[in-house]
């Protein structure tokens, strides 16, 4: 069981624990646990403090990360809803949990890149930070044992992971999410270098729809300060660049998701 973090109160922790004990766990991943939701078609997504990198070769528990990602994913998903991009988010339940729509995850990591970084820089020998001529969308097959290999639309179609219609929709969703996220970040002095989303299928009778699922948080984006180039994402953990929660808190503070603790209280004169 995790240790209490700033902002947790003890009674709330007890309540959280007793609720968790009664719930049926559906799946435990590297950073989240999924529980059966209170209504049919819903699940509860619990954000852990665990951080992993390099296909879980590097692991740590980062106090407070889950709380920040829960809030940030809520913020981004609500923004997507505002501009009509369907997504799984229903409502936040507490500090670490949110209620989301149950969906069938398409077994692809959909990556959108605006600047070269990470695996693309290594693969193609392009210096990190080089602006790409246009956003580039890549697909990786979700399989931890294989290390999530890069695949083409040919593989996706041939192996039936998604239809051509799905791929058209996924591309359009990915580019819209990119425009939204780039704009939101730019407004607070952050460059959206790249990010990963996952897509889920929901069924309304015979009709199938694709929605943004999983999470959108600094765990799954590269975020650089526009002025200084400072990294404000999971690379801080991957590359041992400092305190991860400080970086995520900075993103949350700039977006107004966390109160600005640096603001001095107004004082009355006379
Ligand atoms: N990413 C992710 N989960 C993964 C792989 C990548 O969230 O399993 C994100 C990563 O944080 C980055 C983007 O996708 O924002 C592109 O990652 P990249 O392919 O460069 O891989 P990495 O260098 O992180 O191994």
mmCIF file of C-alpha atoms and ligand atoms in Angstrom:
data_model
loop_
_atom_site.group_PDB
_atom_site.id
_atom_site.type_symbol
_atom_site.label_atom_id
_atom_site.label_comp_id
_atom_site.label_asym_id
_atom_site.label_seq_id
_atom_site.Cartn_x
_atom_site.Cartn_y
_atom_site.Cartn_z
ATOM 1 C CA UNK A 1 0.000 0.000 0.000
ATOM 2 C CA UNK A 2 1.297 3.455 -0.851
ATOM 3 C CA UNK A 3 2.426 5.949 1.724
ATOM 4 C CA UNK A 4 0.257 9.024 2.290
ATOM 5 C CA UNK A 5 1.151 12.006 0.128
ATOM 6 C CA UNK A 6 0.747 15.725 0.620
ATOM 7 C CA UNK A 7 -2.927 16.576 0.563
ATOM 8 C CA UNK A 8 -4.143 13.155 1.670
ATOM 9 C CA UNK A 9 -6.063 13.162 4.883
ATOM 10 C CA UNK A 10 -6.069 10.024 7.002
ATOM 11 C CA UNK A 11 -9.894 9.482 7.021
ATOM 12 C CA UNK A 12 -9.912 9.898 3.239
ATOM 13 C CA UNK A 13 -7.131 7.337 2.924
ATOM 14 C CA UNK A 14 -9.115 4.858 5.030
ATOM 15 C CA UNK A 15 -12.214 5.415 2.906
ATOM 16 C CA UNK A 16 -10.162 5.008 -0.285
ATOM 17 C CA UNK A 17 -8.707 1.748 1.058
ATOM 18 C CA UNK A 18 -12.043 0.286 2.096
ATOM 19 C CA UNK A 19 -13.578 1.155 -1.270
ATOM 20 C CA UNK A 20 -10.595 -0.422 -3.054
ATOM 21 C CA UNK A 21 -10.830 -3.565 -0.958
ATOM 22 C CA UNK A 22 -14.428 -4.161 -2.070
ATOM 23 C CA UNK A 23 -13.789 -3.557 -5.755
ATOM 24 C CA UNK A 24 -12.986 -6.221 -8.272
ATOM 25 C CA UNK A 25 -9.618 -5.661 -9.892
ATOM 26 C CA UNK A 26 -9.740 -6.141 -13.656
ATOM 27 C CA UNK A 27 -6.165 -5.396 -14.583
ATOM 28 C CA UNK A 28 -2.981 -4.020 -13.082
ATOM 29 C CA UNK A 29 -0.558 -2.248 -15.395
ATOM 30 C CA UNK A 30 2.725 -0.458 -14.803
ATOM 31 C CA UNK A 31 1.224 2.871 -13.742
ATOM 32 C CA UNK A 32 -2.487 2.177 -13.218
ATOM 33 C CA UNK A 33 -4.940 -0.334 -11.800
ATOM 34 C CA UNK A 34 -8.374 -0.863 -13.344
ATOM 35 C CA UNK A 35 -11.330 -1.864 -11.176
ATOM 36 C CA UNK A 36 -14.880 -2.787 -12.121
ATOM 37 C CA UNK A 37 -16.961 0.393 -12.163
ATOM 38 C CA UNK A 38 -20.176 1.049 -10.228
ATOM 39 C CA UNK A 39 -22.361 0.970 -13.367
ATOM 40 C CA UNK A 40 -22.243 -1.360 -16.378
ATOM 41 C CA UNK A 41 -19.852 -0.098 -19.035
ATOM 42 C CA UNK A 42 -17.711 1.845 -16.570
ATOM 43 C CA UNK A 43 -14.374 1.191 -14.939
ATOM 44 C CA UNK A 44 -12.423 2.904 -12.196
ATOM 45 C CA UNK A 45 -8.914 3.895 -13.172
ATOM 46 C CA UNK A 46 -6.521 4.183 -10.203
ATOM 47 C CA UNK A 47 -3.256 6.061 -10.754
ATOM 48 C CA UNK A 48 -0.291 4.505 -8.941
ATOM 49 C CA UNK A 49 2.921 6.273 -7.953
ATOM 50 C CA UNK A 50 4.983 3.649 -9.778
ATOM 51 C CA UNK A 51 7.252 4.866 -12.545
ATOM 52 C CA UNK A 52 8.827 2.525 -15.077
ATOM 53 C CA UNK A 53 11.025 3.083 -18.101
ATOM 54 C CA UNK A 54 12.860 1.045 -20.720
ATOM 55 C CA UNK A 55 10.169 -1.620 -20.757
ATOM 56 C CA UNK A 56 10.137 -1.772 -16.926
ATOM 57 C CA UNK A 57 13.912 -2.330 -16.594
ATOM 58 C CA UNK A 58 14.061 0.888 -14.547
ATOM 59 C CA UNK A 59 11.505 1.155 -11.744
ATOM 60 C CA UNK A 60 10.771 3.444 -8.822
ATOM 61 C CA UNK A 61 7.914 4.741 -6.702
ATOM 62 C CA UNK A 62 7.566 8.506 -7.037
ATOM 63 C CA UNK A 63 5.511 9.960 -4.229
ATOM 64 C CA UNK A 64 2.610 12.006 -5.590
ATOM 65 C CA UNK A 65 2.961 11.108 -9.280
ATOM 66 C CA UNK A 66 -0.376 9.267 -9.385
ATOM 67 C CA UNK A 67 -2.250 12.207 -7.878
ATOM 68 C CA UNK A 68 -0.760 14.594 -10.448
ATOM 69 C CA UNK A 69 -1.453 12.316 -13.416
ATOM 70 C CA UNK A 70 -5.045 11.763 -12.286
ATOM 71 C CA UNK A 71 -5.600 15.538 -12.238
ATOM 72 C CA UNK A 72 -3.712 16.220 -15.459
ATOM 73 C CA UNK A 73 -5.422 13.451 -17.421
ATOM 74 C CA UNK A 74 -8.778 14.789 -16.206
ATOM 75 C CA UNK A 75 -7.794 18.264 -17.385
ATOM 76 C CA UNK A 76 -6.713 17.133 -20.872
ATOM 77 C CA UNK A 77 -9.633 14.735 -21.406
ATOM 78 C CA UNK A 78 -12.111 17.440 -20.349
ATOM 79 C CA UNK A 79 -10.459 19.757 -22.871
ATOM 80 C CA UNK A 80 -10.889 17.132 -25.601
ATOM 81 C CA UNK A 81 -14.567 16.816 -24.664
ATOM 82 C CA UNK A 82 -14.945 20.598 -24.952
ATOM 83 C CA UNK A 83 -13.781 20.502 -28.569
ATOM 84 C CA UNK A 84 -15.729 17.374 -29.472
ATOM 85 C CA UNK A 85 -13.013 14.712 -29.410
ATOM 86 C CA UNK A 86 -14.657 11.640 -27.871
ATOM 87 C CA UNK A 87 -12.774 10.111 -24.946
ATOM 88 C CA UNK A 88 -13.269 7.704 -22.074
ATOM 89 C CA UNK A 89 -13.330 10.217 -19.194
ATOM 90 C CA UNK A 90 -16.553 10.431 -17.157
ATOM 91 C CA UNK A 91 -15.559 12.073 -13.868
ATOM 92 C CA UNK A 92 -12.843 12.179 -11.261
ATOM 93 C CA UNK A 93 -13.762 10.237 -8.122
ATOM 94 C CA UNK A 94 -10.993 11.244 -5.733
ATOM 95 C CA UNK A 95 -7.276 12.090 -5.562
ATOM 96 C CA UNK A 96 -6.173 8.954 -7.392
ATOM 97 C CA UNK A 97 -9.200 7.581 -9.174
ATOM 98 C CA UNK A 98 -11.381 8.494 -12.085
ATOM 99 C CA UNK A 99 -14.452 6.875 -13.581
ATOM 100 C CA UNK A 100 -14.019 6.097 -17.267
ATOM 101 C CA UNK A 101 -15.945 4.305 -20.010
ATOM 102 C CA UNK A 102 -15.019 0.706 -20.421
ATOM 103 C CA UNK A 103 -13.700 0.100 -23.921
ATOM 104 C CA UNK A 104 -11.829 -2.450 -25.943
ATOM 105 C CA UNK A 105 -8.309 -1.095 -26.365
ATOM 106 C CA UNK A 106 -6.948 -1.171 -29.934
ATOM 107 C CA UNK A 107 -3.561 -2.882 -29.458
ATOM 108 C CA UNK A 108 -1.587 0.100 -30.777
ATOM 109 C CA UNK A 109 0.358 2.938 -29.229
ATOM 110 C CA UNK A 110 -0.378 5.929 -31.398
ATOM 111 C CA UNK A 111 2.570 8.341 -31.261
ATOM 112 C CA UNK A 112 2.506 11.862 -32.677
ATOM 113 C CA UNK A 113 5.768 13.757 -33.055
ATOM 114 C CA UNK A 114 6.334 17.447 -33.705
ATOM 115 C CA UNK A 115 10.059 17.491 -32.911
ATOM 116 C CA UNK A 116 12.533 14.612 -33.126
ATOM 117 C CA UNK A 117 13.337 12.958 -29.789
ATOM 118 C CA UNK A 118 13.733 9.591 -28.107
ATOM 119 C CA UNK A 119 13.441 6.508 -30.258
ATOM 120 C CA UNK A 120 12.923 8.488 -33.476
ATOM 121 C CA UNK A 121 16.163 10.393 -32.981
ATOM 122 C CA UNK A 122 18.015 7.138 -32.349
ATOM 123 C CA UNK A 123 16.385 5.271 -35.224
ATOM 124 C CA UNK A 124 16.849 7.975 -37.858
ATOM 125 C CA UNK A 125 19.890 9.823 -36.507
ATOM 126 C CA UNK A 126 18.054 13.146 -36.189
ATOM 127 C CA UNK A 127 19.244 15.432 -33.384
ATOM 128 C CA UNK A 128 16.777 15.706 -30.500
ATOM 129 C CA UNK A 129 14.787 18.932 -30.751
ATOM 130 C CA UNK A 130 14.857 19.165 -34.558
ATOM 131 C CA UNK A 131 11.483 20.435 -35.746
ATOM 132 C CA UNK A 132 9.839 17.962 -38.101
ATOM 133 C CA UNK A 133 8.506 19.209 -41.451
ATOM 134 C CA UNK A 134 5.004 18.233 -40.267
ATOM 135 C CA UNK A 135 3.554 16.170 -37.438
ATOM 136 C CA UNK A 136 4.470 12.528 -37.939
ATOM 137 C CA UNK A 137 2.213 9.754 -36.658
ATOM 138 C CA UNK A 138 3.721 6.377 -35.801
ATOM 139 C CA UNK A 139 2.151 3.145 -34.573
ATOM 140 C CA UNK A 140 3.650 0.613 -32.177
ATOM 141 C CA UNK A 141 2.132 -2.797 -31.492
ATOM 142 C CA UNK A 142 1.246 -2.994 -27.792
ATOM 143 C CA UNK A 143 3.179 -5.998 -26.554
ATOM 144 C CA UNK A 144 5.502 -5.626 -23.572
ATOM 145 C CA UNK A 145 7.245 -8.937 -24.270
ATOM 146 C CA UNK A 146 8.237 -7.628 -27.710
ATOM 147 C CA UNK A 147 9.058 -4.126 -26.416
ATOM 148 C CA UNK A 148 6.160 -2.470 -28.307
ATOM 149 C CA UNK A 149 7.680 -2.692 -31.818
ATOM 150 C CA UNK A 150 7.071 -0.034 -34.454
ATOM 151 C CA UNK A 151 4.629 -1.337 -37.089
ATOM 152 C CA UNK A 152 3.237 -0.034 -40.357
ATOM 153 C CA UNK A 153 -0.361 0.240 -41.506
ATOM 154 C CA UNK A 154 0.339 -2.874 -43.587
ATOM 155 C CA UNK A 155 0.936 -4.929 -40.419
ATOM 156 C CA UNK A 156 -2.108 -3.379 -38.758
ATOM 157 C CA UNK A 157 -4.399 -4.237 -41.690
ATOM 158 C CA UNK A 158 -2.897 -7.676 -42.379
ATOM 159 C CA UNK A 159 -3.135 -8.804 -38.752
ATOM 160 C CA UNK A 160 -6.583 -7.253 -38.283
ATOM 161 C CA UNK A 161 -5.663 -5.005 -35.356
ATOM 162 C CA UNK A 162 -7.706 -2.201 -36.931
ATOM 163 C CA UNK A 163 -9.638 -1.740 -40.175
ATOM 164 C CA UNK A 164 -8.849 0.873 -42.823
ATOM 165 C CA UNK A 165 -11.817 2.923 -41.576
ATOM 166 C CA UNK A 166 -10.475 2.677 -38.013
ATOM 167 C CA UNK A 167 -7.047 3.843 -39.203
ATOM 168 C CA UNK A 168 -8.555 6.862 -40.976
ATOM 169 C CA UNK A 169 -10.403 7.753 -37.759
ATOM 170 C CA UNK A 170 -7.354 7.111 -35.562
ATOM 171 C CA UNK A 171 -5.178 9.371 -37.739
ATOM 172 C CA UNK A 172 -7.749 12.147 -37.621
ATOM 173 C CA UNK A 173 -8.179 11.818 -33.816
ATOM 174 C CA UNK A 174 -4.403 11.770 -33.279
ATOM 175 C CA UNK A 175 -3.861 14.944 -35.304
ATOM 176 C CA UNK A 176 -6.732 16.737 -33.586
ATOM 177 C CA UNK A 177 -5.386 15.756 -30.162
ATOM 178 C CA UNK A 178 -1.985 17.038 -31.304
ATOM 179 C CA UNK A 179 -3.398 20.422 -32.326
ATOM 180 C CA UNK A 180 -5.283 20.731 -29.050
ATOM 181 C CA UNK A 181 -2.386 19.656 -26.832
ATOM 182 C CA UNK A 182 0.162 21.768 -28.747
ATOM 183 C CA UNK A 183 -2.013 24.870 -28.326
ATOM 184 C CA UNK A 184 -2.747 24.294 -24.650
ATOM 185 C CA UNK A 185 0.955 23.773 -23.948
ATOM 186 C CA UNK A 186 2.126 26.688 -26.066
ATOM 187 C CA UNK A 187 -0.154 28.976 -24.068
ATOM 188 C CA UNK A 188 1.802 28.119 -20.908
ATOM 189 C CA UNK A 189 5.270 28.252 -22.446
ATOM 190 C CA UNK A 190 5.691 24.533 -23.054
ATOM 191 C CA UNK A 191 6.627 22.793 -26.310
ATOM 192 C CA UNK A 192 4.775 19.556 -27.047
ATOM 193 C CA UNK A 193 7.609 17.508 -28.552
ATOM 194 C CA UNK A 194 5.699 14.236 -28.883
ATOM 195 C CA UNK A 195 3.075 12.128 -27.122
ATOM 196 C CA UNK A 196 1.403 8.757 -27.116
ATOM 197 C CA UNK A 197 -2.307 8.013 -26.948
ATOM 198 C CA UNK A 198 -4.305 4.841 -26.883
ATOM 199 C CA UNK A 199 -7.600 4.337 -28.633
ATOM 200 C CA UNK A 200 -10.572 2.321 -27.431
ATOM 201 C CA UNK A 201 -13.642 0.917 -29.152
ATOM 202 C CA UNK A 202 -17.055 1.368 -27.621
ATOM 203 C CA UNK A 203 -20.166 -0.286 -28.948
ATOM 204 C CA UNK A 204 -23.572 1.393 -29.116
ATOM 205 C CA UNK A 205 -25.631 -1.589 -30.281
ATOM 206 C CA UNK A 206 -24.132 -2.702 -33.594
ATOM 207 C CA UNK A 207 -22.453 0.633 -34.071
ATOM 208 C CA UNK A 208 -18.787 0.995 -33.105
ATOM 209 C CA UNK A 209 -17.044 4.252 -32.152
ATOM 210 C CA UNK A 210 -13.415 5.020 -31.417
ATOM 211 C CA UNK A 211 -12.520 7.141 -28.398
ATOM 212 C CA UNK A 212 -9.327 8.376 -26.747
ATOM 213 C CA UNK A 213 -8.648 6.110 -23.764
ATOM 214 C CA UNK A 214 -5.936 5.298 -21.193
ATOM 215 C CA UNK A 215 -4.425 8.634 -20.049
ATOM 216 C CA UNK A 216 -2.863 11.832 -21.269
ATOM 217 C CA UNK A 217 -0.215 12.998 -18.819
ATOM 218 C CA UNK A 218 3.480 13.913 -18.614
ATOM 219 C CA UNK A 219 4.109 10.131 -18.392
ATOM 220 C CA UNK A 220 3.105 9.831 -22.034
ATOM 221 C CA UNK A 221 4.223 13.193 -23.502
ATOM 222 C CA UNK A 222 7.508 15.000 -24.010
ATOM 223 C CA UNK A 223 7.135 18.534 -22.699
ATOM 224 C CA UNK A 224 9.966 21.061 -22.881
ATOM 225 C CA UNK A 225 9.998 24.574 -21.511
ATOM 226 C CA UNK A 226 10.043 26.857 -24.568
ATOM 227 C CA UNK A 227 12.555 29.314 -23.102
ATOM 228 C CA UNK A 228 14.995 27.035 -21.297
ATOM 229 C CA UNK A 229 14.404 23.635 -22.908
ATOM 230 C CA UNK A 230 13.955 22.158 -19.419
ATOM 231 C CA UNK A 231 12.286 18.759 -19.554
ATOM 232 C CA UNK A 232 8.957 18.574 -17.702
ATOM 233 C CA UNK A 233 8.011 14.962 -18.484
ATOM 234 C CA UNK A 234 8.964 11.342 -17.806
ATOM 235 C CA UNK A 235 12.410 11.833 -19.370
ATOM 236 C CA UNK A 236 13.296 13.457 -15.996
ATOM 237 C CA UNK A 237 12.931 9.937 -14.556
ATOM 238 C CA UNK A 238 14.240 8.023 -17.590
ATOM 239 C CA UNK A 239 17.411 10.124 -17.748
ATOM 240 C CA UNK A 240 17.856 10.953 -14.029
ATOM 241 C CA UNK A 241 17.451 14.694 -14.546
ATOM 242 C CA UNK A 242 15.970 15.597 -11.158
ATOM 243 C CA UNK A 243 12.722 15.380 -9.246
ATOM 244 C CA UNK A 244 9.839 14.031 -11.325
ATOM 245 C CA UNK A 245 7.003 15.366 -9.163
ATOM 246 C CA UNK A 246 8.550 18.847 -9.253
ATOM 247 C CA UNK A 247 8.458 18.693 -13.061
ATOM 248 C CA UNK A 248 4.848 17.406 -13.206
ATOM 249 C CA UNK A 249 3.775 19.926 -10.548
ATOM 250 C CA UNK A 250 5.232 22.710 -12.677
ATOM 251 C CA UNK A 251 3.099 21.574 -15.654
ATOM 252 C CA UNK A 252 0.018 21.361 -13.405
ATOM 253 C CA UNK A 253 0.718 24.768 -11.853
ATOM 254 C CA UNK A 254 1.102 26.471 -15.236
ATOM 255 C CA UNK A 255 -2.142 24.931 -16.471
ATOM 256 C CA UNK A 256 -3.957 26.076 -13.335
ATOM 257 C CA UNK A 257 -4.621 22.476 -12.340
ATOM 258 C CA UNK A 258 -2.730 22.996 -9.072
ATOM 259 C CA UNK A 259 -2.977 26.174 -7.046
ATOM 260 C CA UNK A 260 -0.051 28.498 -7.620
ATOM 261 C CA UNK A 261 1.806 28.070 -4.371
ATOM 262 C CA UNK A 262 4.280 30.827 -5.261
ATOM 263 C CA UNK A 263 1.616 33.504 -5.187
ATOM 264 C CA UNK A 264 1.940 35.598 -2.055
ATOM 265 C CA UNK A 265 -1.300 36.297 -0.224
ATOM 266 C CA UNK A 266 -2.717 39.777 -0.823
ATOM 267 C CA UNK A 267 -2.140 41.999 2.174
ATOM 268 C CA UNK A 268 -4.341 44.858 3.265
ATOM 269 C CA UNK A 269 -2.695 48.241 3.416
ATOM 270 C CA UNK A 270 -3.943 50.084 6.533
HETATM 271 N N1 LIG B 1 5.544 6.683 -24.933
HETATM 272 C C1 LIG B 1 4.695 6.205 -23.955
HETATM 273 N N2 LIG B 1 4.687 4.865 -23.692
HETATM 274 C C2 LIG B 1 5.471 3.984 -24.338
HETATM 275 C C3 LIG B 1 6.336 4.474 -25.347
HETATM 276 C C4 LIG B 1 6.341 5.826 -25.609
HETATM 277 O O1 LIG B 1 3.949 6.959 -23.347
HETATM 278 O O2 LIG B 1 5.397 2.782 -24.057
HETATM 279 C C5 LIG B 1 5.575 8.132 -25.223
HETATM 280 C C6 LIG B 1 6.848 8.774 -24.730
HETATM 281 O O3 LIG B 1 6.665 9.308 -23.417
HETATM 282 C C7 LIG B 1 7.064 9.883 -25.713
HETATM 283 C C8 LIG B 1 6.461 9.330 -27.018
HETATM 284 O O4 LIG B 1 5.581 8.288 -26.640
HETATM 285 O O5 LIG B 1 6.352 11.042 -25.344
HETATM 286 C C9 LIG B 1 7.490 8.799 -27.983
HETATM 287 O O6 LIG B 1 8.308 7.866 -27.309
HETATM 288 P P1 LIG B 1 9.559 7.199 -28.038
HETATM 289 O O7 LIG B 1 9.087 6.342 -29.158
HETATM 290 O O8 LIG B 1 10.543 8.257 -28.382
HETATM 291 O O9 LIG B 1 10.127 6.179 -26.994
HETATM 292 P P2 LIG B 1 11.123 6.361 -25.779
HETATM 293 O O10 LIG B 1 12.245 7.228 -26.229
HETATM 294 O O11 LIG B 1 10.267 6.980 -24.721
HETATM 295 O O12 LIG B 1 11.520 4.957 -25.489
#
